[in-house]
Amino acid sequence: MNLIQEAYFRLFPDREFPYDAELNYNLRLSDFNSNVRLYGNKLSLNLNLQWKDIDDEIKIGLIQTLLLKILKQKKNTPNIELYHNFIKNIPILTPKTETDNVLEASFQRVNRQFFSNQIEPPNLTWGTDSRTKLASYNFHRDMISVSAAFKTASERVLDYLMYHELLHKWQKFRHKNGRSFYHTSEFREAEREYPQQKEVEEEIKRIIKRPASKKSLFGWLIN
Ligand SMILES: [Zn+2]
C-alpha cells in the first residue's frame, strides 16, 4: 500500500480508496512546500524533494492535511499532530547560513527590548532596493529580508521593521499549526508598543519616496 492510500484509510477506515493517485517529489516548489490537484479521480500530490527523507508518519500527516483540503473537511489525527509539530520546528531545524552585521545588531536590540531574548536568531538578509516590499519573513527559510532602501536608515527605523517581522516569527512559532495570522488586531496592538511609532512611520514614508540610490541611476555614466 502506498502512502496516499495509507493516509486515506487512516482518515476514513470504512471507505474505499476512490482515486488514481500519484505522489511526486520535485524541486520546483519552495522549501517544505506541497500542493495537491484533483482532475476527475486523478489525484496528484507534489511535495518538495526535501520531504523525501522525512519520516513516513509525518508525511502521512501532511498527505492527510492535503486530502482534507481537497475534500473540504476538517479532522484531526495523530499524524496531523505530528506534521504540525514538525512544521512548527522547521525554523529551529533550518540552518543559519545568512547574516549581516547591521541586521544582526538590529535583531539583537529588538530581541532584547521586546522579546526578552526569547527568539532564536533567524537568517537575515538584505533584499532588493524595493519601495513597496519593505521587509518580509519567510517561515520555511526562517529568513527575514529587509529592503536595501533601508541600508542607511536610522536604527529606530530599521529596528521597527525588524520588530514587525519578528512579531510574525513569534506569532507563527506560538501557533500550534505554524499558521500565520498576518496583521490581526492583536498584531497591530503589539506593533503599537513600539516607541514613537507614528514618527517612525513618517520617517519610513520619507525614505520610500526618495528616488532609488544614485549609484544605480548614474552608475553607467561613471563606469
Ligand atoms: Zn507583516
PDB file of C-alpha atoms and ligand atoms in Angstrom:
ATOM      1  CA  MET A   1       0.000   0.000   0.000  1.00  0.00           C
ATOM      2  CA  ASN A   2       1.356   3.413  -0.840  1.00  0.00           C
ATOM      3  CA  LEU A   3       1.496   6.417   1.467  1.00  0.00           C
ATOM      4  CA  ILE A   4      -1.526   8.174  -0.041  1.00  0.00           C
ATOM      5  CA  GLN A   5      -3.733   5.108   0.433  1.00  0.00           C
ATOM      6  CA  GLU A   6      -2.404   4.620   3.951  1.00  0.00           C
ATOM      7  CA  ALA A   7      -3.160   8.263   4.787  1.00  0.00           C
ATOM      8  CA  TYR A   8      -6.659   7.935   3.305  1.00  0.00           C
ATOM      9  CA  PHE A   9      -7.551   4.706   5.133  1.00  0.00           C
ATOM     10  CA  ARG A  10      -6.403   6.143   8.433  1.00  0.00           C
ATOM     11  CA  LEU A  11      -8.781   9.071   7.833  1.00  0.00           C
ATOM     12  CA  PHE A  12     -11.704   7.016   6.533  1.00  0.00           C
ATOM     13  CA  PRO A  13     -11.319   3.350   7.596  1.00  0.00           C
ATOM     14  CA  ASP A  14     -14.724   2.381   6.176  1.00  0.00           C
ATOM     15  CA  ARG A  15     -14.381   3.844   2.711  1.00  0.00           C
ATOM     16  CA  GLU A  16     -12.886   2.528  -0.480  1.00  0.00           C
ATOM     17  CA  PHE A  17      -9.974   4.404  -1.956  1.00  0.00           C
ATOM     18  CA  PRO A  18     -11.573   6.394  -4.812  1.00  0.00           C
ATOM     19  CA  TYR A  19      -8.520   7.839  -6.577  1.00  0.00           C
ATOM     20  CA  ASP A  20      -5.968   7.065  -9.212  1.00  0.00           C
ATOM     21  CA  ALA A  21      -3.233   8.635  -7.123  1.00  0.00           C
ATOM     22  CA  GLU A  22       0.373   9.619  -7.594  1.00  0.00           C
ATOM     23  CA  LEU A  23       2.929  11.143  -5.283  1.00  0.00           C
ATOM     24  CA  ASN A  24       5.721  13.210  -6.836  1.00  0.00           C
ATOM     25  CA  TYR A  25       8.760  14.883  -5.397  1.00  0.00           C
ATOM     26  CA  ASN A  26      10.134  17.885  -7.195  1.00  0.00           C
ATOM     27  CA  LEU A  27      12.453  20.818  -6.830  1.00  0.00           C
ATOM     28  CA  ARG A  28      10.160  23.463  -8.276  1.00  0.00           C
ATOM     29  CA  LEU A  29       8.308  24.047  -5.020  1.00  0.00           C
ATOM     30  CA  SER A  30       9.813  26.229  -2.364  1.00  0.00           C
ATOM     31  CA  ASP A  31      11.140  24.832   0.905  1.00  0.00           C
ATOM     32  CA  PHE A  32       8.927  22.227   2.549  1.00  0.00           C
ATOM     33  CA  ASN A  33       6.059  23.205   0.317  1.00  0.00           C
ATOM     34  CA  SER A  34       3.486  20.896  -1.214  1.00  0.00           C
ATOM     35  CA  ASN A  35       0.346  21.004  -3.325  1.00  0.00           C
ATOM     36  CA  VAL A  36      -2.480  18.786  -4.399  1.00  0.00           C
ATOM     37  CA  ARG A  37      -4.571  18.558  -7.582  1.00  0.00           C
ATOM     38  CA  LEU A  38      -7.634  16.555  -8.436  1.00  0.00           C
ATOM     39  CA  TYR A  39      -8.845  16.102 -12.021  1.00  0.00           C
ATOM     40  CA  GLY A  40     -11.753  13.676 -12.197  1.00  0.00           C
ATOM     41  CA  ASN A  41     -10.457  10.883  -9.985  1.00  0.00           C
ATOM     42  CA  LYS A  42      -6.820  11.541 -10.808  1.00  0.00           C
ATOM     43  CA  LEU A  43      -5.150  12.795  -7.658  1.00  0.00           C
ATOM     44  CA  SER A  44      -1.615  14.223  -7.807  1.00  0.00           C
ATOM     45  CA  LEU A  45       0.327  15.226  -4.768  1.00  0.00           C
ATOM     46  CA  ASN A  46       3.508  17.187  -5.240  1.00  0.00           C
ATOM     47  CA  LEU A  47       5.971  17.529  -2.423  1.00  0.00           C
ATOM     48  CA  ASN A  48       9.207  19.415  -2.396  1.00  0.00           C
ATOM     49  CA  LEU A  49      12.134  16.992  -2.614  1.00  0.00           C
ATOM     50  CA  GLN A  50      13.111  17.780   0.991  1.00  0.00           C
ATOM     51  CA  TRP A  51      10.131  15.722   2.136  1.00  0.00           C
ATOM     52  CA  LYS A  52      11.612  12.568   0.673  1.00  0.00           C
ATOM     53  CA  ASP A  53      13.810  11.824   3.675  1.00  0.00           C
ATOM     54  CA  ILE A  54      11.252  12.814   6.280  1.00  0.00           C
ATOM     55  CA  ASP A  55       9.668  10.099   8.410  1.00  0.00           C
ATOM     56  CA  ASP A  56       6.605   8.432   6.822  1.00  0.00           C
ATOM     57  CA  GLU A  57       4.410   9.087   9.857  1.00  0.00           C
ATOM     58  CA  ILE A  58       4.974  12.842   9.433  1.00  0.00           C
ATOM     59  CA  LYS A  59       4.423  12.589   5.676  1.00  0.00           C
ATOM     60  CA  ILE A  60       1.122  10.782   6.275  1.00  0.00           C
ATOM     61  CA  GLY A  61       0.052  13.785   8.380  1.00  0.00           C
ATOM     62  CA  LEU A  62       0.963  16.121   5.522  1.00  0.00           C
ATOM     63  CA  ILE A  63      -0.912  13.960   2.993  1.00  0.00           C
ATOM     64  CA  GLN A  64      -3.966  13.805   5.269  1.00  0.00           C
ATOM     65  CA  THR A  65      -3.897  17.604   5.512  1.00  0.00           C
ATOM     66  CA  LEU A  66      -3.841  17.843   1.702  1.00  0.00           C
ATOM     67  CA  LEU A  67      -6.624  15.244   1.324  1.00  0.00           C
ATOM     68  CA  LEU A  68      -8.838  17.104   3.796  1.00  0.00           C
ATOM     69  CA  LYS A  69      -8.201  20.315   1.864  1.00  0.00           C
ATOM     70  CA  ILE A  70      -9.421  18.659  -1.355  1.00  0.00           C
ATOM     71  CA  LEU A  71     -12.414  17.165   0.448  1.00  0.00           C
ATOM     72  CA  LYS A  72     -13.142  20.470   2.247  1.00  0.00           C
ATOM     73  CA  GLN A  73     -13.308  18.632   5.563  1.00  0.00           C
ATOM     74  CA  LYS A  74     -11.840  19.238   8.971  1.00  0.00           C
ATOM     75  CA  LYS A  75     -10.414  16.461  11.087  1.00  0.00           C
ATOM     76  CA  ASN A  76      -7.543  15.933  13.474  1.00  0.00           C
ATOM     77  CA  THR A  77      -5.440  12.794  13.606  1.00  0.00           C
ATOM     78  CA  PRO A  78      -2.252  11.761  15.444  1.00  0.00           C
ATOM     79  CA  ASN A  79      -0.400  12.042  12.123  1.00  0.00           C
ATOM     80  CA  ILE A  80      -1.678  15.577  11.551  1.00  0.00           C
ATOM     81  CA  GLU A  81      -0.478  16.465  15.061  1.00  0.00           C
ATOM     82  CA  LEU A  82       2.952  15.058  14.204  1.00  0.00           C
ATOM     83  CA  TYR A  83       3.003  17.029  10.967  1.00  0.00           C
ATOM     84  CA  HIS A  84       2.079  20.284  12.747  1.00  0.00           C
ATOM     85  CA  ASN A  85       4.769  19.755  15.355  1.00  0.00           C
ATOM     86  CA  PHE A  86       7.287  19.132  12.630  1.00  0.00           C
ATOM     87  CA  ILE A  87       6.268  22.303  10.761  1.00  0.00           C
ATOM     88  CA  LYS A  88       6.479  24.308  13.949  1.00  0.00           C
ATOM     89  CA  ASN A  89      10.071  23.210  14.405  1.00  0.00           C
ATOM     90  CA  ILE A  90      11.232  23.970  10.882  1.00  0.00           C
ATOM     91  CA  PRO A  91      12.718  27.342  11.902  1.00  0.00           C
ATOM     92  CA  ILE A  92      14.805  25.553  14.556  1.00  0.00           C
ATOM     93  CA  LEU A  93      15.939  22.909  12.066  1.00  0.00           C
ATOM     94  CA  THR A  94      16.696  25.391   9.303  1.00  0.00           C
ATOM     95  CA  PRO A  95      20.434  26.004   9.011  1.00  0.00           C
ATOM     96  CA  LYS A  96      21.523  29.555   9.696  1.00  0.00           C
ATOM     97  CA  THR A  97      23.572  30.462   6.664  1.00  0.00           C
ATOM     98  CA  GLU A  98      22.788  34.117   6.043  1.00  0.00           C
ATOM     99  CA  THR A  99      23.517  37.048   8.239  1.00  0.00           C
ATOM    100  CA  ASP A 100      24.714  40.622   8.103  1.00  0.00           C
ATOM    101  CA  ASN A 101      26.318  42.738  10.823  1.00  0.00           C
ATOM    102  CA  VAL A 102      23.854  45.623  10.636  1.00  0.00           C
ATOM    103  CA  LEU A 103      20.786  43.374  10.600  1.00  0.00           C
ATOM    104  CA  GLU A 104      22.246  41.134  13.294  1.00  0.00           C
ATOM    105  CA  ALA A 105      22.781  44.121  15.584  1.00  0.00           C
ATOM    106  CA  SER A 106      19.201  45.244  14.945  1.00  0.00           C
ATOM    107  CA  PHE A 107      17.907  41.742  15.693  1.00  0.00           C
ATOM    108  CA  GLN A 108      19.831  41.668  18.988  1.00  0.00           C
ATOM    109  CA  ARG A 109      18.455  45.045  20.095  1.00  0.00           C
ATOM    110  CA  VAL A 110      14.859  44.192  19.242  1.00  0.00           C
ATOM    111  CA  ASN A 111      15.037  40.697  20.696  1.00  0.00           C
ATOM    112  CA  ARG A 112      16.362  42.113  23.977  1.00  0.00           C
ATOM    113  CA  GLN A 113      13.974  45.061  24.183  1.00  0.00           C
ATOM    114  CA  PHE A 114      10.707  43.410  23.131  1.00  0.00           C
ATOM    115  CA  PHE A 115      11.056  39.651  23.402  1.00  0.00           C
ATOM    116  CA  SER A 116      13.293  39.122  26.480  1.00  0.00           C
ATOM    117  CA  ASN A 117      15.836  37.443  24.164  1.00  0.00           C
ATOM    118  CA  GLN A 118      13.425  34.566  23.630  1.00  0.00           C
ATOM    119  CA  ILE A 119      13.562  34.492  19.833  1.00  0.00           C
ATOM    120  CA  GLU A 120      16.118  32.254  18.141  1.00  0.00           C
ATOM    121  CA  PRO A 121      18.161  34.168  15.555  1.00  0.00           C
ATOM    122  CA  PRO A 122      16.675  33.856  12.057  1.00  0.00           C
ATOM    123  CA  ASN A 123      18.566  34.090   8.788  1.00  0.00           C
ATOM    124  CA  LEU A 124      18.981  37.761   7.944  1.00  0.00           C
ATOM    125  CA  THR A 125      19.446  39.276   4.529  1.00  0.00           C
ATOM    126  CA  TRP A 126      19.064  42.495   2.553  1.00  0.00           C
ATOM    127  CA  GLY A 127      16.504  42.330  -0.230  1.00  0.00           C
ATOM    128  CA  THR A 128      16.412  44.402  -3.403  1.00  0.00           C
ATOM    129  CA  ASP A 129      16.032  48.187  -3.183  1.00  0.00           C
ATOM    130  CA  SER A 130      12.235  47.887  -3.075  1.00  0.00           C
ATOM    131  CA  ARG A 131       9.916  50.726  -2.035  1.00  0.00           C
ATOM    132  CA  THR A 132       6.834  48.540  -1.908  1.00  0.00           C
ATOM    133  CA  LYS A 133       8.017  45.362  -0.157  1.00  0.00           C
ATOM    134  CA  LEU A 134       9.868  46.853   2.792  1.00  0.00           C
ATOM    135  CA  ALA A 135      10.588  43.674   4.707  1.00  0.00           C
ATOM    136  CA  SER A 136       9.325  40.119   4.962  1.00  0.00           C
ATOM    137  CA  TYR A 137       9.605  36.944   6.973  1.00  0.00           C
ATOM    138  CA  ASN A 138       9.840  33.558   5.246  1.00  0.00           C
ATOM    139  CA  PHE A 139       8.867  30.903   7.744  1.00  0.00           C
ATOM    140  CA  HIS A 140      10.177  27.959   5.738  1.00  0.00           C
ATOM    141  CA  ARG A 141      13.595  29.520   5.406  1.00  0.00           C
ATOM    142  CA  ASP A 142      13.383  31.214   8.785  1.00  0.00           C
ATOM    143  CA  MET A 143      14.600  34.303   6.979  1.00  0.00           C
ATOM    144  CA  ILE A 144      13.975  37.986   7.498  1.00  0.00           C
ATOM    145  CA  SER A 145      14.662  40.101   4.459  1.00  0.00           C
ATOM    146  CA  VAL A 146      14.830  43.906   4.608  1.00  0.00           C
ATOM    147  CA  SER A 147      14.735  46.133   1.531  1.00  0.00           C
ATOM    148  CA  ALA A 148      18.133  47.590   0.652  1.00  0.00           C
ATOM    149  CA  ALA A 149      16.392  51.001   0.650  1.00  0.00           C
ATOM    150  CA  PHE A 150      16.926  50.910   4.439  1.00  0.00           C
ATOM    151  CA  LYS A 151      20.655  50.215   4.414  1.00  0.00           C
ATOM    152  CA  THR A 152      21.392  53.735   5.620  1.00  0.00           C
ATOM    153  CA  ALA A 153      18.213  54.246   7.651  1.00  0.00           C
ATOM    154  CA  SER A 154      18.306  55.210  11.315  1.00  0.00           C
ATOM    155  CA  GLU A 155      18.399  52.487  13.975  1.00  0.00           C
ATOM    156  CA  ARG A 156      14.849  53.191  15.078  1.00  0.00           C
ATOM    157  CA  VAL A 157      13.538  52.694  11.534  1.00  0.00           C
ATOM    158  CA  LEU A 158      15.490  49.502  10.958  1.00  0.00           C
ATOM    159  CA  ASP A 159      14.509  48.181  14.390  1.00  0.00           C
ATOM    160  CA  TYR A 160      10.854  48.931  13.678  1.00  0.00           C
ATOM    161  CA  LEU A 161      10.924  46.821  10.502  1.00  0.00           C
ATOM    162  CA  MET A 162      12.802  44.110  12.403  1.00  0.00           C
ATOM    163  CA  TYR A 163      10.232  44.269  15.209  1.00  0.00           C
ATOM    164  CA  HIS A 164       7.380  43.823  12.724  1.00  0.00           C
ATOM    165  CA  GLU A 165       8.988  40.749  11.127  1.00  0.00           C
ATOM    166  CA  LEU A 166       9.957  39.240  14.470  1.00  0.00           C
ATOM    167  CA  LEU A 167       6.331  39.602  15.561  1.00  0.00           C
ATOM    168  CA  HIS A 168       5.455  37.417  12.564  1.00  0.00           C
ATOM    169  CA  LYS A 169       8.069  34.865  13.553  1.00  0.00           C
ATOM    170  CA  TRP A 170       6.897  34.959  17.164  1.00  0.00           C
ATOM    171  CA  GLN A 171       3.217  34.514  16.253  1.00  0.00           C
ATOM    172  CA  LYS A 172       3.846  31.672  13.830  1.00  0.00           C
ATOM    173  CA  PHE A 173       6.016  29.899  16.300  1.00  0.00           C
ATOM    174  CA  ARG A 174       3.495  30.183  19.070  1.00  0.00           C
ATOM    175  CA  HIS A 175       0.631  28.947  16.943  1.00  0.00           C
ATOM    176  CA  LYS A 176       0.122  25.218  17.083  1.00  0.00           C
ATOM    177  CA  ASN A 177      -0.247  24.765  13.339  1.00  0.00           C
ATOM    178  CA  GLY A 178       2.514  27.156  12.407  1.00  0.00           C
ATOM    179  CA  ARG A 179      -0.185  29.087  10.611  1.00  0.00           C
ATOM    180  CA  SER A 180       0.128  32.775  10.048  1.00  0.00           C
ATOM    181  CA  PHE A 181      -2.390  35.354  11.081  1.00  0.00           C
ATOM    182  CA  TYR A 182      -0.668  38.284   9.470  1.00  0.00           C
ATOM    183  CA  HIS A 183      -1.959  41.624  10.620  1.00  0.00           C
ATOM    184  CA  THR A 184      -4.663  40.793  13.117  1.00  0.00           C
ATOM    185  CA  SER A 185      -5.830  43.369  15.666  1.00  0.00           C
ATOM    186  CA  GLU A 186      -3.631  41.565  18.221  1.00  0.00           C
ATOM    187  CA  PHE A 187      -0.678  42.011  15.885  1.00  0.00           C
ATOM    188  CA  ARG A 188      -1.415  45.722  15.360  1.00  0.00           C
ATOM    189  CA  GLU A 189      -1.743  46.199  19.090  1.00  0.00           C
ATOM    190  CA  ALA A 190       1.685  44.624  19.671  1.00  0.00           C
ATOM    191  CA  GLU A 191       3.097  46.777  16.892  1.00  0.00           C
ATOM    192  CA  ARG A 192       1.844  49.941  18.590  1.00  0.00           C
ATOM    193  CA  GLU A 193       4.053  49.165  21.585  1.00  0.00           C
ATOM    194  CA  TYR A 194       6.981  50.378  19.538  1.00  0.00           C
ATOM    195  CA  PRO A 195       8.109  53.773  20.884  1.00  0.00           C
ATOM    196  CA  GLN A 196       7.161  56.792  18.743  1.00  0.00           C
ATOM    197  CA  GLN A 197       5.553  54.538  16.158  1.00  0.00           C
ATOM    198  CA  LYS A 198       3.876  57.440  14.300  1.00  0.00           C
ATOM    199  CA  GLU A 199       7.131  59.375  13.867  1.00  0.00           C
ATOM    200  CA  VAL A 200       8.974  56.248  12.769  1.00  0.00           C
ATOM    201  CA  GLU A 201       6.312  55.532  10.149  1.00  0.00           C
ATOM    202  CA  GLU A 202       6.624  59.117   8.857  1.00  0.00           C
ATOM    203  CA  GLU A 203      10.382  58.583   8.564  1.00  0.00           C
ATOM    204  CA  ILE A 204       9.757  55.375   6.592  1.00  0.00           C
ATOM    205  CA  LYS A 205       7.412  57.219   4.224  1.00  0.00           C
ATOM    206  CA  ARG A 206      10.122  59.786   3.542  1.00  0.00           C
ATOM    207  CA  ILE A 207      12.668  57.056   2.796  1.00  0.00           C
ATOM    208  CA  ILE A 208      10.466  55.233   0.315  1.00  0.00           C
ATOM    209  CA  LYS A 209       9.609  58.463  -1.514  1.00  0.00           C
ATOM    210  CA  ARG A 210      13.286  59.138  -2.211  1.00  0.00           C
ATOM    211  CA  PRO A 211      14.498  58.062  -5.636  1.00  0.00           C
ATOM    212  CA  ALA A 212      16.500  54.832  -5.808  1.00  0.00           C
ATOM    213  CA  SER A 213      20.189  55.147  -4.935  1.00  0.00           C
ATOM    214  CA  LYS A 214      22.299  57.470  -7.100  1.00  0.00           C
ATOM    215  CA  LYS A 215      24.697  54.653  -7.823  1.00  0.00           C
ATOM    216  CA  SER A 216      22.113  52.718  -9.774  1.00  0.00           C
ATOM    217  CA  LEU A 217      20.837  55.881 -11.519  1.00  0.00           C
ATOM    218  CA  PHE A 218      24.203  57.169 -12.684  1.00  0.00           C
ATOM    219  CA  GLY A 219      26.330  54.060 -12.450  1.00  0.00           C
ATOM    220  CA  TRP A 220      26.510  53.611 -16.189  1.00  0.00           C
ATOM    221  CA  LEU A 221      27.852  57.180 -16.607  1.00  0.00           C
ATOM    222  CA  ILE A 222      30.665  56.673 -14.133  1.00  0.00           C
ATOM    223  CA  ASN A 223      31.651  53.261 -15.351  1.00  0.00           C
TER     224      ASN A 223
HETATM  225 ZN    ZN B   1       3.640  41.980   8.215  1.00  0.00          ZN
END
